[in-house]
Amino acid sequence: MKTRICITLENPVVEKLDTLRRLAKRSTYIENLIKQVAKTDTNIETD
């Protein structure tokens, strides 16, 4: 993570925005995965 942050700091602003957008997409994707896992966990608990 630290090396990636250093690389993004050296990149131009446009590339920074692109990487931020990619990270945002990844974070939302990860959040959706966590929600799916939470749903399955609650379903298992109720069953």
PDB file of C-alpha atoms in Angstrom:
ATOM      1  CA  MET A   1       0.000   0.000   0.000  1.00  0.00           C
ATOM      2  CA  LYS A   2       2.722   2.494   0.899  1.00  0.00           C
ATOM      3  CA  THR A   3       4.577   1.910  -2.388  1.00  0.00           C
ATOM      4  CA  ARG A   4       1.351   2.408  -4.375  1.00  0.00           C
ATOM      5  CA  ILE A   5       0.666   5.690  -2.567  1.00  0.00           C
ATOM      6  CA  CYS A   6       4.189   6.925  -3.361  1.00  0.00           C
ATOM      7  CA  ILE A   7       3.748   6.025  -7.040  1.00  0.00           C
ATOM      8  CA  THR A   8       0.423   7.876  -7.240  1.00  0.00           C
ATOM      9  CA  LEU A   9       2.003  10.950  -5.632  1.00  0.00           C
ATOM     10  CA  GLU A  10       4.672  10.999  -8.353  1.00  0.00           C
ATOM     11  CA  ASN A  11       2.061  10.655 -11.124  1.00  0.00           C
ATOM     12  CA  PRO A  12       0.341  13.662 -12.729  1.00  0.00           C
ATOM     13  CA  VAL A  13      -2.985  14.874 -11.354  1.00  0.00           C
ATOM     14  CA  VAL A  14      -5.012  13.228 -14.141  1.00  0.00           C
ATOM     15  CA  GLU A  15      -3.531   9.819 -13.364  1.00  0.00           C
ATOM     16  CA  LYS A  16      -4.192  10.440  -9.655  1.00  0.00           C
ATOM     17  CA  LEU A  17      -7.874  11.051 -10.365  1.00  0.00           C
ATOM     18  CA  ASP A  18      -8.030   7.873 -12.465  1.00  0.00           C
ATOM     19  CA  THR A  19      -6.460   5.816  -9.671  1.00  0.00           C
ATOM     20  CA  LEU A  20      -8.862   7.371  -7.138  1.00  0.00           C
ATOM     21  CA  ARG A  21     -11.798   6.439  -9.376  1.00  0.00           C
ATOM     22  CA  ARG A  22     -10.486   2.878  -9.660  1.00  0.00           C
ATOM     23  CA  LEU A  23     -10.073   2.667  -5.879  1.00  0.00           C
ATOM     24  CA  ALA A  24     -13.604   4.021  -5.413  1.00  0.00           C
ATOM     25  CA  LYS A  25     -14.976   1.350  -7.766  1.00  0.00           C
ATOM     26  CA  ARG A  26     -12.997  -1.310  -5.899  1.00  0.00           C
ATOM     27  CA  SER A  27     -14.202  -0.060  -2.515  1.00  0.00           C
ATOM     28  CA  THR A  28     -17.846  -0.131  -3.628  1.00  0.00           C
ATOM     29  CA  TYR A  29     -17.297  -3.613  -5.081  1.00  0.00           C
ATOM     30  CA  ILE A  30     -15.728  -4.758  -1.797  1.00  0.00           C
ATOM     31  CA  GLU A  31     -18.604  -3.164   0.166  1.00  0.00           C
ATOM     32  CA  ASN A  32     -21.098  -5.104  -1.970  1.00  0.00           C
ATOM     33  CA  LEU A  33     -19.172  -8.327  -1.307  1.00  0.00           C
ATOM     34  CA  ILE A  34     -19.211  -7.626   2.441  1.00  0.00           C
ATOM     35  CA  LYS A  35     -22.975  -6.988   2.279  1.00  0.00           C
ATOM     36  CA  GLN A  36     -23.466 -10.309   0.466  1.00  0.00           C
ATOM     37  CA  VAL A  37     -21.389 -12.114   3.094  1.00  0.00           C
ATOM     38  CA  ALA A  38     -23.326 -10.396   5.884  1.00  0.00           C
ATOM     39  CA  LYS A  39     -26.614 -11.509   4.296  1.00  0.00           C
ATOM     40  CA  THR A  40     -25.415 -15.110   4.058  1.00  0.00           C
ATOM     41  CA  ASP A  41     -24.188 -14.986   7.682  1.00  0.00           C
ATOM     42  CA  THR A  42     -27.550 -13.720   8.955  1.00  0.00           C
ATOM     43  CA  ASN A  43     -29.373 -16.323   6.854  1.00  0.00           C
ATOM     44  CA  ILE A  44     -27.200 -19.079   8.329  1.00  0.00           C
ATOM     45  CA  GLU A  45     -27.836 -17.759  11.858  1.00  0.00           C
ATOM     46  CA  THR A  46     -31.620 -17.653  11.357  1.00  0.00           C
ATOM     47  CA  ASP A  47     -31.624 -21.135   9.790  1.00  0.00           C
TER      48      ASP A  47
END
